[in-house]
Amino acid sequence: MIVVYTSPGCASCRKVKQWLKDRDIPYIEKNIFKTLLNENEIKHLLMRSENGSDDIISKRSKIIQESGVDIESMTTDELVHFIRQNPSVMKRPIIISENSFQVGYDEEEISVFVPRELRKIASGGCTEDCPNYAVCGNVRKECE
């Protein structure tokens, strides 16, 4: 299942949700301001990201800038507590599934969230002489 961590007023979050809806891909939305993330969720996000806190925390956030907090010197538990208390420091959207992890909306990379079975069907679809190729060909290019 795909989980999308969002916030209200986030244009990239709206793009991700619309992209998933347009492709009938089910997902769970978690508004980081309405749903307090538990410690295990935050640790899971940190473990799944390639660069740990650098991938999911915005160092330009107002809280970090004004307080002078040093994220790098925090222990994992301190960092998790800080994120729970200050969810606005998280980059958005964060999209996570069993096999994929993405921060932000990237039109080219988001296709990894199309289920493998659908990508396989799309790649074996019609050929250039098919009257629907204009549509199918674009779908295949998105999924590759």
PDB file of C-alpha atoms in Angstrom:
ATOM      1  CA  MET A   1       0.000   0.000   0.000  1.00  0.00           C
ATOM      2  CA  ILE A   2       1.196   3.503  -0.795  1.00  0.00           C
ATOM      3  CA  VAL A   3       1.238   6.064   2.006  1.00  0.00           C
ATOM      4  CA  VAL A   4       1.498   9.768   1.176  1.00  0.00           C
ATOM      5  CA  TYR A   5       2.519  12.153   3.943  1.00  0.00           C
ATOM      6  CA  THR A   6       1.004  15.543   3.159  1.00  0.00           C
ATOM      7  CA  SER A   7       0.118  18.945   4.567  1.00  0.00           C
ATOM      8  CA  PRO A   8      -2.648  21.385   3.714  1.00  0.00           C
ATOM      9  CA  GLY A   9      -1.798  23.954   1.059  1.00  0.00           C
ATOM     10  CA  CYS A  10       1.064  21.886  -0.363  1.00  0.00           C
ATOM     11  CA  ALA A  11       0.964  22.117  -4.181  1.00  0.00           C
ATOM     12  CA  SER A  12       3.278  19.131  -4.647  1.00  0.00           C
ATOM     13  CA  CYS A  13       1.070  17.069  -2.331  1.00  0.00           C
ATOM     14  CA  ARG A  14      -1.963  17.889  -4.486  1.00  0.00           C
ATOM     15  CA  LYS A  15      -0.038  16.871  -7.628  1.00  0.00           C
ATOM     16  CA  VAL A  16       0.936  13.505  -6.136  1.00  0.00           C
ATOM     17  CA  LYS A  17      -2.610  12.756  -4.977  1.00  0.00           C
ATOM     18  CA  GLN A  18      -4.033  13.731  -8.374  1.00  0.00           C
ATOM     19  CA  TRP A  19      -1.435  11.621 -10.185  1.00  0.00           C
ATOM     20  CA  LEU A  20      -2.376   8.591  -8.083  1.00  0.00           C
ATOM     21  CA  LYS A  21      -6.112   9.228  -8.526  1.00  0.00           C
ATOM     22  CA  ASP A  22      -5.736   9.618 -12.304  1.00  0.00           C
ATOM     23  CA  ARG A  23      -4.188   6.144 -12.424  1.00  0.00           C
ATOM     24  CA  ASP A  24      -6.638   4.569  -9.962  1.00  0.00           C
ATOM     25  CA  ILE A  25      -3.787   3.699  -7.621  1.00  0.00           C
ATOM     26  CA  PRO A  26      -5.023   3.342  -4.042  1.00  0.00           C
ATOM     27  CA  TYR A  27      -3.160   5.191  -1.323  1.00  0.00           C
ATOM     28  CA  ILE A  28      -3.475   6.304   2.264  1.00  0.00           C
ATOM     29  CA  GLU A  29      -3.028  10.001   2.968  1.00  0.00           C
ATOM     30  CA  LYS A  30      -1.519  11.075   6.270  1.00  0.00           C
ATOM     31  CA  ASN A  31      -1.736  14.788   6.959  1.00  0.00           C
ATOM     32  CA  ILE A  32       1.284  15.385   9.201  1.00  0.00           C
ATOM     33  CA  PHE A  33      -0.526  18.176  11.042  1.00  0.00           C
ATOM     34  CA  LYS A  34      -3.724  16.240  11.752  1.00  0.00           C
ATOM     35  CA  THR A  35      -2.190  12.845  12.527  1.00  0.00           C
ATOM     36  CA  LEU A  36       0.621  12.774  15.043  1.00  0.00           C
ATOM     37  CA  LEU A  37       3.219  10.420  13.597  1.00  0.00           C
ATOM     38  CA  ASN A  38       4.342   7.755  16.015  1.00  0.00           C
ATOM     39  CA  GLU A  39       7.989   7.031  16.751  1.00  0.00           C
ATOM     40  CA  ASN A  40       8.054   3.867  14.660  1.00  0.00           C
ATOM     41  CA  GLU A  41       6.687   5.694  11.596  1.00  0.00           C
ATOM     42  CA  ILE A  42       9.338   8.394  11.835  1.00  0.00           C
ATOM     43  CA  LYS A  43      12.106   5.837  12.351  1.00  0.00           C
ATOM     44  CA  HIS A  44      10.787   3.878   9.363  1.00  0.00           C
ATOM     45  CA  LEU A  45      10.918   7.018   7.184  1.00  0.00           C
ATOM     46  CA  LEU A  46      14.457   7.738   8.336  1.00  0.00           C
ATOM     47  CA  MET A  47      15.564   4.155   7.610  1.00  0.00           C
ATOM     48  CA  ARG A  48      13.983   4.092   4.149  1.00  0.00           C
ATOM     49  CA  SER A  49      15.541   7.357   3.020  1.00  0.00           C
ATOM     50  CA  GLU A  50      18.939   7.111   1.367  1.00  0.00           C
ATOM     51  CA  ASN A  51      20.408  10.038   3.282  1.00  0.00           C
ATOM     52  CA  GLY A  52      18.520   9.800   6.577  1.00  0.00           C
ATOM     53  CA  SER A  53      17.382  13.114   7.989  1.00  0.00           C
ATOM     54  CA  ASP A  54      18.736  15.086   5.003  1.00  0.00           C
ATOM     55  CA  ASP A  55      16.066  13.525   2.778  1.00  0.00           C
ATOM     56  CA  ILE A  56      13.059  14.168   4.986  1.00  0.00           C
ATOM     57  CA  ILE A  57      13.902  17.300   6.994  1.00  0.00           C
ATOM     58  CA  SER A  58      13.945  20.772   5.526  1.00  0.00           C
ATOM     59  CA  LYS A  59      16.911  22.590   7.012  1.00  0.00           C
ATOM     60  CA  ARG A  60      15.348  25.806   5.671  1.00  0.00           C
ATOM     61  CA  SER A  61      12.260  25.393   7.873  1.00  0.00           C
ATOM     62  CA  LYS A  62      11.437  28.359  10.055  1.00  0.00           C
ATOM     63  CA  ILE A  63      11.747  26.369  13.287  1.00  0.00           C
ATOM     64  CA  ILE A  64      15.257  25.169  12.478  1.00  0.00           C
ATOM     65  CA  GLN A  65      16.385  28.575  11.212  1.00  0.00           C
ATOM     66  CA  GLU A  66      15.060  30.514  14.217  1.00  0.00           C
ATOM     67  CA  SER A  67      15.999  28.053  16.954  1.00  0.00           C
ATOM     68  CA  GLY A  68      19.417  27.151  15.618  1.00  0.00           C
ATOM     69  CA  VAL A  69      18.749  23.466  16.277  1.00  0.00           C
ATOM     70  CA  ASP A  70      21.592  21.217  15.158  1.00  0.00           C
ATOM     71  CA  ILE A  71      19.903  18.174  13.636  1.00  0.00           C
ATOM     72  CA  GLU A  72      23.254  16.494  12.980  1.00  0.00           C
ATOM     73  CA  SER A  73      24.181  16.363  16.680  1.00  0.00           C
ATOM     74  CA  MET A  74      20.897  14.767  17.788  1.00  0.00           C
ATOM     75  CA  THR A  75      20.565  11.121  18.666  1.00  0.00           C
ATOM     76  CA  THR A  76      17.930   9.162  16.747  1.00  0.00           C
ATOM     77  CA  ASP A  77      15.541   9.349  19.689  1.00  0.00           C
ATOM     78  CA  GLU A  78      16.071  13.111  20.065  1.00  0.00           C
ATOM     79  CA  LEU A  79      15.489  13.584  16.339  1.00  0.00           C
ATOM     80  CA  VAL A  80      12.313  11.493  16.395  1.00  0.00           C
ATOM     81  CA  HIS A  81      11.019  13.498  19.375  1.00  0.00           C
ATOM     82  CA  PHE A  82      11.893  16.771  17.612  1.00  0.00           C
ATOM     83  CA  ILE A  83      10.027  15.733  14.452  1.00  0.00           C
ATOM     84  CA  ARG A  84       6.980  14.625  16.475  1.00  0.00           C
ATOM     85  CA  GLN A  85       6.885  18.000  18.215  1.00  0.00           C
ATOM     86  CA  ASN A  86       7.609  19.969  15.015  1.00  0.00           C
ATOM     87  CA  PRO A  87       6.095  18.149  12.017  1.00  0.00           C
ATOM     88  CA  SER A  88       6.499  21.268   9.861  1.00  0.00           C
ATOM     89  CA  VAL A  89      10.227  20.472   9.543  1.00  0.00           C
ATOM     90  CA  MET A  90       9.384  17.511   7.321  1.00  0.00           C
ATOM     91  CA  LYS A  91       9.668  17.853   3.572  1.00  0.00           C
ATOM     92  CA  ARG A  92       6.443  17.128   1.732  1.00  0.00           C
ATOM     93  CA  PRO A  93       5.067  15.080   0.200  1.00  0.00           C
ATOM     94  CA  ILE A  94       6.770  11.885   1.262  1.00  0.00           C
ATOM     95  CA  ILE A  95       5.550   8.905  -0.754  1.00  0.00           C
ATOM     96  CA  ILE A  96       6.355   5.443   0.488  1.00  0.00           C
ATOM     97  CA  SER A  97       5.379   1.946  -0.533  1.00  0.00           C
ATOM     98  CA  GLU A  98       6.765  -1.495   0.164  1.00  0.00           C
ATOM     99  CA  ASN A  99       9.383  -1.085  -2.579  1.00  0.00           C
ATOM    100  CA  SER A 100       9.716   2.648  -3.215  1.00  0.00           C
ATOM    101  CA  PHE A 101      10.426   5.895  -1.389  1.00  0.00           C
ATOM    102  CA  GLN A 102      10.216   9.402  -2.823  1.00  0.00           C
ATOM    103  CA  VAL A 103      10.268  12.888  -1.361  1.00  0.00           C
ATOM    104  CA  GLY A 104       8.536  15.601  -3.368  1.00  0.00           C
ATOM    105  CA  TYR A 105       6.765  15.346  -6.679  1.00  0.00           C
ATOM    106  CA  ASP A 106       8.981  14.285  -9.547  1.00  0.00           C
ATOM    107  CA  GLU A 107       7.001  13.619 -12.712  1.00  0.00           C
ATOM    108  CA  GLU A 108       9.564  11.155 -14.055  1.00  0.00           C
ATOM    109  CA  GLU A 109      10.355   9.225 -10.883  1.00  0.00           C
ATOM    110  CA  ILE A 110       6.808   8.862  -9.539  1.00  0.00           C
ATOM    111  CA  SER A 111       6.056   6.130 -12.067  1.00  0.00           C
ATOM    112  CA  VAL A 112       7.817   3.657  -9.743  1.00  0.00           C
ATOM    113  CA  PHE A 113       4.545   3.659  -7.786  1.00  0.00           C
ATOM    114  CA  VAL A 114       2.631   2.153 -10.711  1.00  0.00           C
ATOM    115  CA  PRO A 115       2.312  -1.537  -9.820  1.00  0.00           C
ATOM    116  CA  ARG A 116       4.763  -3.749 -11.706  1.00  0.00           C
ATOM    117  CA  GLU A 117       1.902  -5.751 -13.261  1.00  0.00           C
ATOM    118  CA  LEU A 118       0.424  -2.600 -14.808  1.00  0.00           C
ATOM    119  CA  ARG A 119       3.816  -1.443 -16.102  1.00  0.00           C
ATOM    120  CA  LYS A 120       4.265  -4.854 -17.729  1.00  0.00           C
ATOM    121  CA  ILE A 121       0.824  -4.685 -19.367  1.00  0.00           C
ATOM    122  CA  ALA A 122       1.453  -1.146 -20.607  1.00  0.00           C
ATOM    123  CA  SER A 123       4.843  -2.046 -22.067  1.00  0.00           C
ATOM    124  CA  GLY A 124       3.359  -4.974 -23.988  1.00  0.00           C
ATOM    125  CA  GLY A 125       0.427  -2.969 -25.258  1.00  0.00           C
ATOM    126  CA  CYS A 126      -0.311  -1.699 -28.732  1.00  0.00           C
ATOM    127  CA  THR A 127       2.224  -0.916 -31.430  1.00  0.00           C
ATOM    128  CA  GLU A 128       2.713   2.256 -33.451  1.00  0.00           C
ATOM    129  CA  ASP A 129       0.132   1.176 -36.039  1.00  0.00           C
ATOM    130  CA  CYS A 130      -2.627   0.957 -33.384  1.00  0.00           C
ATOM    131  CA  PRO A 131      -5.170   3.848 -33.481  1.00  0.00           C
ATOM    132  CA  ASN A 132      -4.761   4.250 -29.693  1.00  0.00           C
ATOM    133  CA  TYR A 133      -0.974   4.409 -29.772  1.00  0.00           C
ATOM    134  CA  ALA A 134      -0.925   8.169 -29.086  1.00  0.00           C
ATOM    135  CA  VAL A 135      -2.406   7.471 -25.666  1.00  0.00           C
ATOM    136  CA  CYS A 136      -0.832   4.063 -24.958  1.00  0.00           C
ATOM    137  CA  GLY A 137       2.612   5.182 -26.068  1.00  0.00           C
ATOM    138  CA  ASN A 138       2.532   8.081 -23.595  1.00  0.00           C
ATOM    139  CA  VAL A 139       1.463   5.766 -20.805  1.00  0.00           C
ATOM    140  CA  ARG A 140       4.351   3.414 -21.601  1.00  0.00           C
ATOM    141  CA  LYS A 141       6.848   6.264 -21.632  1.00  0.00           C
ATOM    142  CA  GLU A 142       5.616   7.422 -18.203  1.00  0.00           C
ATOM    143  CA  CYS A 143       6.010   3.923 -16.767  1.00  0.00           C
ATOM    144  CA  GLU A 144       9.493   3.177 -18.118  1.00  0.00           C
TER     145      GLU A 144
END
